[in-house]
Amino acid sequence: MSRAFGEGFLVGRMSRDIAFGRIPIEEIDGLFGWSDINELLARGSVAPAELRMWKDGAELPDHAFTTVRRGHRVIDQARVVGLMRQGHSLIVDGVDQVHPGLRAATDDVTRFVGAFASCNLFAAAGRTGNVTRHFDDYDILVLQLIGRKRWSLFAPTVPDPLPGIDTAGTADAGDCPSEPVEDRVLEPGSVLHVPRGWWHRVEPADELSVHLTFPISQRTGYDWLRWVLSRTLADASVRANLDRWGSGDDQRAQAERLADVFLAEASKASLADFFDDERRQAHGREATSLPWEVAPLRPPPSTRIEPVHLAAPVVETDGAGDGERLRIATAGQTFSLSSDHLALVTTLLESRGLTIQELADRAGSDVETATSLTLALLKLRLVRTVDR
Ligand SMILES: O=C(O)CCC(=O)C(=O)O
Ligand SMILES: [Fe+2]
């Protein structure tokens, strides 16, 4: 994705304007296809992802494509196929939670944009399987995988709609401008960025189509203001009751004091502090590293490991000389390690996955030490083993 949109995308264009790009077809080859969809459906449930079906701008109720077996609601594969044959699209929200390849691709998007991404799958078998013309309250990156789909994009009418506050637009007849700003057909390898608020109408061509949409949770001014507000809580005047029965002057004085407390805090808190704090709190995906977490075994040097956290943890050194320690802040916790491991820790936490042998080589350490550190970080759930 980083190359697909070209230089300057993140700084200048993302979230402000629509953008188109291309990924070489070889790079998405094998990422996700019909056999993966067959696999997903065969599980009986896509939970914790969510399966939905749409046609002609209307969503079907769950019971149209599920059935109850042994007391559990499961996907009825024959009905899903029958509905797709009639032109319904199949949508799986949060498909990154159930498909390893898409989880990795989604994590790449998160690292690229610096904000958490998820992944929704859209598979259509005909011309009619479309969602209503609408806008989303989050930025999206779209990757077309199979077939072609036409995207008509219309200027926003609600600037920067906020998730959970400005509900996403669904009324086709509503405020959407009549003339699109762009009207393009995406082909396999095409990528598209749609900032939140931009209306879109998406129509499958008369052929099979599979695309992925990566919704991005951006941080907004409102997030920063709320964060500043949370930092004022230590101040007793913020915790005190509001003066319900006071005179007008008393109430004005209290409001002024509170505004002063807020402004004082705001002037101390930079955006960089906010992002650092976010990195300290950010949780990665939950993952186990069996059998190494439970058995008194040492993983062989060929074991592949990767950081669990998608936002780089904050690594600081503490003290000086022999007593120097490393402090790693992530997932709401702070871990302390001997600073002898600085090269190993930073090499590993900044990597996108490597073997224990590669870790030792890159950090100029020996395999024995790299293995011990890996085991320690596995148990702290800061890294996990991967089979790639
Ligand atoms: O492909 C569709 O039917 C709708 C896609 C869409 O609205 C989205 O990905 O945000
Ligand atoms: Fe959308």
Short mmCIF file of N, CA and C in Angstrom, two decimals, residues 55 59 216 301:
data_model
loop_
_atom_site.label_atom_id
_atom_site.label_comp_id
_atom_site.label_asym_id
_atom_site.label_seq_id
_atom_site.Cartn_x
_atom_site.Cartn_y
_atom_site.Cartn_z
N LYS A 55 -28.53 -6.92 -1.37
CA LYS A 55 -28.90 -6.83 -2.79
C LYS A 55 -29.73 -5.58 -3.01
N GLU A 59 -30.26 -4.83 3.05
CA GLU A 59 -29.57 -5.90 3.76
C GLU A 59 -30.58 -6.97 4.15
N ILE A 216 -10.15 2.48 8.73
CA ILE A 216 -9.05 2.99 9.57
C ILE A 216 -9.63 3.81 10.72
N PRO A 301 16.81 -22.04 16.70
CA PRO A 301 17.16 -20.75 16.08
C PRO A 301 16.35 -20.45 14.82
#
